[in-house]
Coordinates of C-alpha atoms and ligand atoms in Angstrom, one line a residue:
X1 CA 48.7 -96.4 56.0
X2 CA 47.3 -99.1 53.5
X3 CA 50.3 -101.4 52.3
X4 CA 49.9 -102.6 49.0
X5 CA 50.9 -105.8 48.5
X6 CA 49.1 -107.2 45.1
X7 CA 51.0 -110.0 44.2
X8 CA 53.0 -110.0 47.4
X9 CA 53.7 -113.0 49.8
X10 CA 53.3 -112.4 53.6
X11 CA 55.6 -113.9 55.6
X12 CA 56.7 -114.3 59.3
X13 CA 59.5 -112.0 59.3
X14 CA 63.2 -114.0 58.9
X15 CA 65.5 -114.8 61.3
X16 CA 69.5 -115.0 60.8
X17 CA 71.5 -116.8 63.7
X18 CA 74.7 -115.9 61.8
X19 CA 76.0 -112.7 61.1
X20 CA 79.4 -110.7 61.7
X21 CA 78.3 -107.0 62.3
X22 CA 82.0 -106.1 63.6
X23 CA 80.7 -104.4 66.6
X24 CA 82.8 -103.3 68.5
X25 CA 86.1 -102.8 67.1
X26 CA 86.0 -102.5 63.0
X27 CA 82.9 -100.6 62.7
X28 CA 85.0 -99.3 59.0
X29 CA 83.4 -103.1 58.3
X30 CA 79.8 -102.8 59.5
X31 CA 78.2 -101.8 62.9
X32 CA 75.1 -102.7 64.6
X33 CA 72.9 -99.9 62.9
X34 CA 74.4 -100.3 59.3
X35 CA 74.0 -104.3 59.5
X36 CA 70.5 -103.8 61.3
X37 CA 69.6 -101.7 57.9
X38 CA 70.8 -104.6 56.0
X39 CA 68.8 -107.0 57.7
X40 CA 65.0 -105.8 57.7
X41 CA 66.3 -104.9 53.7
X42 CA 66.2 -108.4 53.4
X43 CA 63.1 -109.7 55.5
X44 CA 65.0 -110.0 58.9
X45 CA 64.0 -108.8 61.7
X46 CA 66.4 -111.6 64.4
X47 CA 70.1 -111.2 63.9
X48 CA 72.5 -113.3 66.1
X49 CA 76.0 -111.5 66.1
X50 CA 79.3 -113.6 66.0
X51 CA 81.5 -113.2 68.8
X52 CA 84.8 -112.5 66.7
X53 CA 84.8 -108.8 67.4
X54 CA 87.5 -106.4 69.0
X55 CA 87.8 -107.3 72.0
X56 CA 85.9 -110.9 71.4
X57 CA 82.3 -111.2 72.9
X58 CA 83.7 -113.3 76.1
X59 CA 82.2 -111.1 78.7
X60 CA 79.1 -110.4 79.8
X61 CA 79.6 -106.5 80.1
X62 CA 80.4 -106.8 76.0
X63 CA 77.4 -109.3 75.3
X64 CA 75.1 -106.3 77.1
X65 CA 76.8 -104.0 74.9
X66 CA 75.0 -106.2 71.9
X67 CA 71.5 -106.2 73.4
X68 CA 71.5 -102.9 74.9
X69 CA 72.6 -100.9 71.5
X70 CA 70.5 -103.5 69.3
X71 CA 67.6 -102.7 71.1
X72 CA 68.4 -98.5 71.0
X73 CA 68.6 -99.1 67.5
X74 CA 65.3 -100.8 67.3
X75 CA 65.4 -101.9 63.7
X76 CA 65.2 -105.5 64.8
X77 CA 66.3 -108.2 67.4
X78 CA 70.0 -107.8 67.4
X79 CA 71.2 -110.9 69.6
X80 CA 74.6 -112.1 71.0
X81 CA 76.6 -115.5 70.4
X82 CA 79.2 -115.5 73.4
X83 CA 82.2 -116.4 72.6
X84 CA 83.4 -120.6 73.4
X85 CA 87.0 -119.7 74.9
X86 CA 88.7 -116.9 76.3
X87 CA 89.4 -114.6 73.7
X88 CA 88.8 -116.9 71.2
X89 CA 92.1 -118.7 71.7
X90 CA 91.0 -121.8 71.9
X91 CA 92.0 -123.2 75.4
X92 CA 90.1 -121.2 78.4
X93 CA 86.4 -121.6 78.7
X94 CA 84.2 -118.6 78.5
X95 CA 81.7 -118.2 81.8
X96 CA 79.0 -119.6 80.0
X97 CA 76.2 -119.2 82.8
X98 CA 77.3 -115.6 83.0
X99 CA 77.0 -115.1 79.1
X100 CA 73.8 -116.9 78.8
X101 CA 72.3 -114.7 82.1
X102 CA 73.8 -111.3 79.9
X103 CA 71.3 -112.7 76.5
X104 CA 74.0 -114.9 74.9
X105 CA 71.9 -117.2 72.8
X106 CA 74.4 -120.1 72.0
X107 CA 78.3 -120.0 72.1
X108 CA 80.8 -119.9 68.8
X109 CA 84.6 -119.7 68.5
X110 CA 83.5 -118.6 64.8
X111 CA 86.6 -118.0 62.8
X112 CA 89.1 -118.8 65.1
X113 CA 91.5 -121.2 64.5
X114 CA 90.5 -124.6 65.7
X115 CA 90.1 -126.2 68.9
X116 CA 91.2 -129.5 70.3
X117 CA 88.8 -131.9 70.5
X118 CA 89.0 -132.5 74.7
X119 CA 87.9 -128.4 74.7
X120 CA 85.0 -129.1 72.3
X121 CA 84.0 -131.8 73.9
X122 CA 83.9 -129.9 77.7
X123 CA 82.6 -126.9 76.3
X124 CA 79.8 -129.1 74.4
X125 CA 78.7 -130.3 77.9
X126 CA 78.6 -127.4 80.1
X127 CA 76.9 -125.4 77.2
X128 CA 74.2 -128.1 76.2
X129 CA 74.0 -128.8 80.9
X130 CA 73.2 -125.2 80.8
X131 CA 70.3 -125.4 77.7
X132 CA 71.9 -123.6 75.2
X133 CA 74.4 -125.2 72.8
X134 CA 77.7 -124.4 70.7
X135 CA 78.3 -124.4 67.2
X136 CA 81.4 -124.8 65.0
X137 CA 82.9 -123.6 62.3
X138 CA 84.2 -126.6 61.3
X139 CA 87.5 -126.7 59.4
X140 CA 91.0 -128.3 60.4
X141 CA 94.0 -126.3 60.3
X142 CA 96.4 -128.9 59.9
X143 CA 94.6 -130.0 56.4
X144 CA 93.5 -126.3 55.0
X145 CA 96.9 -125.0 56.1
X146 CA 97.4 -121.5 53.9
X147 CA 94.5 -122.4 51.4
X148 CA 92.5 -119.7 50.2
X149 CA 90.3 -121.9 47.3
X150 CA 88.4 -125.0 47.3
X151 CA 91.0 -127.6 45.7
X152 CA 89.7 -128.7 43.0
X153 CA 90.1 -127.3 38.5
X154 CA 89.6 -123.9 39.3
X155 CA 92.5 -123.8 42.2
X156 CA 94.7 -125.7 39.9
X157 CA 94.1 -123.8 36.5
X158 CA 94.5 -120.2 38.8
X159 CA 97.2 -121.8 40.6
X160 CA 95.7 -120.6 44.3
X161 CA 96.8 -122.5 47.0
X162 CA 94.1 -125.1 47.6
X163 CA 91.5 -126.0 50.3
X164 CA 90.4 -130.1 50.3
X165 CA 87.3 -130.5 51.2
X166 CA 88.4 -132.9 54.4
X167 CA 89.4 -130.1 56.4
X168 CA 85.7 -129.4 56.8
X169 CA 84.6 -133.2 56.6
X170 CA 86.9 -134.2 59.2
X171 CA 86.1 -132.0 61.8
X172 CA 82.4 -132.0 61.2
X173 CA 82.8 -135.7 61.6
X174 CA 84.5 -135.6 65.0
X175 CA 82.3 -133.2 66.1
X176 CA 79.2 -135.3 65.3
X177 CA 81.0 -138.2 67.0
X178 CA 81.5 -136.0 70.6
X179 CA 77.5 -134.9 70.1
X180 CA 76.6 -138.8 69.8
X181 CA 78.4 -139.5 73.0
X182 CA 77.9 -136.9 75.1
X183 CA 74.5 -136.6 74.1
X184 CA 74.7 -132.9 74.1
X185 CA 73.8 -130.6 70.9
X186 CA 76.4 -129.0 68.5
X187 CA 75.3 -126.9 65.6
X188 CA 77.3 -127.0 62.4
X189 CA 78.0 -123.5 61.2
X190 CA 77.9 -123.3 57.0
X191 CA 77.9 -127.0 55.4
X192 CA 79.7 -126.8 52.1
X193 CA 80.4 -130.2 51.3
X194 CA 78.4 -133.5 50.0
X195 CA 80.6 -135.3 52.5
X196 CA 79.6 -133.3 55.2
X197 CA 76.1 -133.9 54.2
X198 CA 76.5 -137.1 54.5
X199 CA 78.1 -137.1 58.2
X200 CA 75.5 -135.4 59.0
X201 CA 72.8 -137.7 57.7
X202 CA 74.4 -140.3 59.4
X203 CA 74.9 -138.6 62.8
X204 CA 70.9 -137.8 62.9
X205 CA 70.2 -141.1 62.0
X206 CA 72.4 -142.8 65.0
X207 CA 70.4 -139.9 67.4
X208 CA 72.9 -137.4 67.7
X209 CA 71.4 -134.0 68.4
X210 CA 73.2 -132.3 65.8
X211 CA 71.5 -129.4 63.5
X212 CA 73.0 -127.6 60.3
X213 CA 73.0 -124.4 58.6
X214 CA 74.3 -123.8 54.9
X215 CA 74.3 -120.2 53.4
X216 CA 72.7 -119.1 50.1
X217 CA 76.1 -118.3 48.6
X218 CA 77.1 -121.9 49.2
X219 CA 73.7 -123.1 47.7
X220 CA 74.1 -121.0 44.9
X221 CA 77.8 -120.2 43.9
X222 CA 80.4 -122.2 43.0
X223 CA 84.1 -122.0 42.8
X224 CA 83.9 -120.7 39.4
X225 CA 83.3 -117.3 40.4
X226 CA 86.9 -116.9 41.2
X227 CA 87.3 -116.8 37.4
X228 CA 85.3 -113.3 37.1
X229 CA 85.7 -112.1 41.0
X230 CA 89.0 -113.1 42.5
X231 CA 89.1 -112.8 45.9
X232 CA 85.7 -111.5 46.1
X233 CA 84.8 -115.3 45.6
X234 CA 86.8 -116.1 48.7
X235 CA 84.8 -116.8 52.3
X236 CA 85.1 -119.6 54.4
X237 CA 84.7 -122.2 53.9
X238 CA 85.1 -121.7 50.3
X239 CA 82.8 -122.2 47.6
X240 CA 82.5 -125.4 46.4
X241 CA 81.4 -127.6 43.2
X242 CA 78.3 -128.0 41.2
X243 CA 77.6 -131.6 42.9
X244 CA 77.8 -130.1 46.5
X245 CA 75.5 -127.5 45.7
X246 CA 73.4 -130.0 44.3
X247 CA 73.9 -132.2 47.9
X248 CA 73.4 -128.9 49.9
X249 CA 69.9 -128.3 47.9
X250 CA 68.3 -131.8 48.3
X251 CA 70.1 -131.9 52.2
X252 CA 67.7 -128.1 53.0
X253 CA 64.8 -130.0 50.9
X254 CA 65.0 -133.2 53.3
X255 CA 65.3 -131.6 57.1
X256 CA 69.4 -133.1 56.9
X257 CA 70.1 -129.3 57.1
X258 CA 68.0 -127.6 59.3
X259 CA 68.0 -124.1 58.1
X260 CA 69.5 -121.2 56.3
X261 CA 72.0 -118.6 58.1
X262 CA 73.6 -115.9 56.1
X263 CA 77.1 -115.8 57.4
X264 CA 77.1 -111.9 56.2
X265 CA 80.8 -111.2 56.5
X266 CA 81.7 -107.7 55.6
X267 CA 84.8 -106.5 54.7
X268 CA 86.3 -103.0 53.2
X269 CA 86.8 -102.9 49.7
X270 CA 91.1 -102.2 49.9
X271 CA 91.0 -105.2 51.8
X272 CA 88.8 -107.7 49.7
X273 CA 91.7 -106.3 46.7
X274 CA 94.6 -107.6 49.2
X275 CA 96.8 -110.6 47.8
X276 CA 94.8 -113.6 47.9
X277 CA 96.9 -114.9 50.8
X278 CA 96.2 -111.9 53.0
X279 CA 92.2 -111.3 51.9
X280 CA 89.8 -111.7 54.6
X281 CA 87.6 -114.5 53.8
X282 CA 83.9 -113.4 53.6
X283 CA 81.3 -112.3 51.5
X284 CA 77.8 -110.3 52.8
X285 CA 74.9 -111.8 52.6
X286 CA 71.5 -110.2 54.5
X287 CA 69.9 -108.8 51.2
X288 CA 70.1 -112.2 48.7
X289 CA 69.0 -115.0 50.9
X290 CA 65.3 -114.6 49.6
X291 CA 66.2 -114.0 46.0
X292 CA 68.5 -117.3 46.5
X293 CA 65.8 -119.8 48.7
X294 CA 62.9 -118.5 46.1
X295 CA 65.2 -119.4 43.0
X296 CA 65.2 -123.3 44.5
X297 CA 61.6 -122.8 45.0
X298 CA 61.5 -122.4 41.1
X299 CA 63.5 -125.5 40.5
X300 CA 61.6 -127.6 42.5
X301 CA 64.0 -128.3 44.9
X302 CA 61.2 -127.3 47.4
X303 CA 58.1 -125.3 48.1
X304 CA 57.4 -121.9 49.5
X305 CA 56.0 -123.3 52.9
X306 CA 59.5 -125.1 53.6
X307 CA 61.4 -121.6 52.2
X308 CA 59.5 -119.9 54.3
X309 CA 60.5 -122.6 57.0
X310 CA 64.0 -122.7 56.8
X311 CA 64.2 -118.6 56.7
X312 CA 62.5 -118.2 59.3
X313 CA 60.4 -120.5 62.4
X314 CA 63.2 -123.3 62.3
X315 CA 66.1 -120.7 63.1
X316 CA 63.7 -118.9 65.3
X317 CA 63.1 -122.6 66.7
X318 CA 67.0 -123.2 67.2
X319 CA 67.7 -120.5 69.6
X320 CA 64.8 -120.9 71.3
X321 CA 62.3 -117.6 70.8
X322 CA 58.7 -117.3 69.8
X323 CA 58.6 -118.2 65.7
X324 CA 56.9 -114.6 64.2
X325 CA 53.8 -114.8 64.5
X326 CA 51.1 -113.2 62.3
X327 CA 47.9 -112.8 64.3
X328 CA 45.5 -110.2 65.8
X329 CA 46.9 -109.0 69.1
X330 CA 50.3 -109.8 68.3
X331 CA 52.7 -106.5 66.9
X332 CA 53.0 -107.3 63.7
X333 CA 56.6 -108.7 62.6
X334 CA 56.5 -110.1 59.2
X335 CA 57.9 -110.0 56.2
X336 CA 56.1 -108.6 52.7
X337 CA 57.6 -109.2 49.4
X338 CA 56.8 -110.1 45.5
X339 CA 58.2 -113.5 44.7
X340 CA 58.6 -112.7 41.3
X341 CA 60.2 -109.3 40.8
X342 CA 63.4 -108.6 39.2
X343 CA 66.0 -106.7 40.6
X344 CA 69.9 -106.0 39.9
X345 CA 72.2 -106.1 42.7
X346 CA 74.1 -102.8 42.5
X347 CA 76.4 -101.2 45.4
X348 CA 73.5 -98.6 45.9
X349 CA 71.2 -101.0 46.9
X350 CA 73.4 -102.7 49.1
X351 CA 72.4 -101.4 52.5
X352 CA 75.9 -102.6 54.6
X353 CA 78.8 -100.5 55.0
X354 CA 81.0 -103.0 52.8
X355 CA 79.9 -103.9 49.2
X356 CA 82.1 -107.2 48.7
X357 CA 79.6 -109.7 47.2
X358 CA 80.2 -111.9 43.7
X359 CA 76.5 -110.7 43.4
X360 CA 77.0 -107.4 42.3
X361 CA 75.8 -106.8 38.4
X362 CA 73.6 -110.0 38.8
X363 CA 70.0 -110.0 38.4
X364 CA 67.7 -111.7 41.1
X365 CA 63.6 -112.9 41.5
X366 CA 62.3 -111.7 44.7
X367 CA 62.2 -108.6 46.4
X368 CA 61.2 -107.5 50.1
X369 CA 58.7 -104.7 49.6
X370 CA 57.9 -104.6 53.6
X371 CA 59.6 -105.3 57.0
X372 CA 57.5 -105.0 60.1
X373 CA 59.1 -105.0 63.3
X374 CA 57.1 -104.3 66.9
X375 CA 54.0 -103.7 65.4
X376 CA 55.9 -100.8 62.9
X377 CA 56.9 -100.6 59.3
X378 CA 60.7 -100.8 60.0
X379 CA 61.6 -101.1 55.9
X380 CA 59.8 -100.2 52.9
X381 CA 60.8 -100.9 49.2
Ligands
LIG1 O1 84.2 -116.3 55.5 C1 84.2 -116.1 56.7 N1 84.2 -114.9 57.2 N2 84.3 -117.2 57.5 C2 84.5 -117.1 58.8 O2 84.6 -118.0 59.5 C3 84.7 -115.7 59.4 C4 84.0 -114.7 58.6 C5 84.5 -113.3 59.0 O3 84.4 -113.0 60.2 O4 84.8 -112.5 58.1
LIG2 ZN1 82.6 -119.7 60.1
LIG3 ZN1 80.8 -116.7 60.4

């Protein structure tokens, strides 16, 4: 077959080390073939599933499960993040050495509520003694308490219950502080904030192996879009204000923030129009990141080497696989698309089960025409 790609960028394909794919246990959400569709729509071909699944991914017979169907499917890698605590309850510690043997790639209490600090700080240790590492979702309880929007104008003028910012600063903080002293890696799940930012800054600088991750909605959107979308605007942590975007941007253009990661949280449409107290936080993500990273390559923010970089070899780097590679004798696993066609975001392009994004309507710059995946065309524009 000749693939035209006039105009086109080729790419190392993308890799994802955040994703909920609800598999097992609300596959009415997503499930490993629907979300593996959405991913090589948008470039990826490595997925890392979270661990906040019915039952939770604290076994290794369910992390199998992961690998074994991901690989049936054969869209794409489709990899495991093991669960940190016993189903996700924040006081038991998983068997990490079993999880890591059964293809857990690094181990997340994603979602759940928060642990104490003396957990963190063991499982921090035995995961880093073991050479894989945890990462956190970092937001405290006790200072979000029932928020569903960031506090700031827009909470106040819609009168939603509000969401400071130093429930995520404060326990990105502390975890920075137990990575400095233990001297064992933590990865921060979704940076929102220009505090956090700055922790973080601060932590690399004192040595502390600490890397970062922000999503393209919290790069691109801001808390405004609860003005237009309601709770389709709400994901956690919540969208933020123009001057953390603007922090977020420069933090991915300096190295501060390592790397991209999708957080793709689907959810069914009758429950994204629930009260705003009982919506599930989470918007999807797999199809936009390009369109997003590609808009900051237009503003200067960065260039399309370091795009390329943050979608793709340092995530790949992170978890510890091969970066794709494109070279003879290796099956091709790239990435083709056109950096500067224009597309609208409409539910049927939307390859996941669930459609709830603030994107929908919007037009976007960049568009994957090609996904290769073990040598094979595995999506095609
Ligand atoms: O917005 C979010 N959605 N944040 C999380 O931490 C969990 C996720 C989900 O599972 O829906
Ligand atoms: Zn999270
Ligand atoms: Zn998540």
């Amino acid at each position: 077959e000749i693939i035209d790609a006039t105009n086109c960028i080729v790419s190392p394909s993308f890799v994802d080390i955040h994703v909920h794919f609800r598999d097992p246990g609300q596959t009415y959400k997503e499930d490993l073939y629907t979300g593996s569709l959405s991913a090589v729509a948008g470039g990826y071909t490595t997925v890392v599933c979270m661990p906040n699944t019915i039952p939770a991914l604290d076994e290794p017979s369910l992390v199998r499960y992961i690998v074994e169907k991901g690989e049936e499917i054969g869209l794409c890698r489709v990899l495991p993040a093991a669960a940190i605590t016993k189903g996700r309850e924040g006081k038991k510690l998983t068997e990490m050495s079993l999880l890591k043997e059964a293809g857990a790639v690094y181990f997340t209490d994603d979602g759940a509520p928060v642990m104490d600090a003396h957990v963190m700080r063991k499982a921090m240790e035995f995961a880093g003694s073991i050479g894989s590492f945890v990462a956190d979702h970092c937001e405290d309880l006790n200072l979000s308490q029932d928020g569903v929007a960031h506090e700031g104008e827009i909470s106040a003028a819609l009168g939603l219950p509000p969401l400071p910012p130093e429930a995520e600063d404060t326990m990105v903080a502390r975890d920075c502080v137990l990575s400095l002293h233990t001297g064992m890696p933590v990865h921060i799940c979704h940076v929102s904030t220009k505090v956090a930012v700055e922790v973080i800054t601060w932590a690399k600088a004192m040595g502390a192996p600490v890397t970062a991750e922000v999503t393209p909605h919290h790069l691109y959107l801001t808390d405004e879009e609860w003005l237009d979308f309601d709770c389709k605007a709400k994901v956690s942590p919540p969208l933020r204000e123009h001057e953390d975007i603007e922090a977020l941007r420069w933090a991915l253009a300096s190295g501060i923030i390592d790397f991209v990661a999708t957080d793709h949280a689907p959810h069914a449409h009758q429950e994204k129009m629930l009260e705003h107290q009982h919506c599930p936080p989470g918007m999807i993500g797999l199809q936009f990141s390009l369109p997003i990273i590609l808009e900051l390559v237009r503003k200067d923010y960065f260039d399309i080497f370091r795009a390329i970089e943050v979608l793709s070899t340092k995530p790949a780097e992170r978890i510890g696989i091969d970066p794709p590679q494109i070279k003879e004798g290796v099956k091709a696993e790239l990435t083709v698309f056109d950096p500067t066609e224009s597309w609208e975001v409409t539910e049927e392009v939307i390859k996941s089960k669930s459609k709830n994004t603030p994107l929908i309507g919007r037009k976007l710059i960049g568009k994957v025409k090609y996904t290769f995946y073990n040598g094979k065309i595995v999506f095609k524009d």
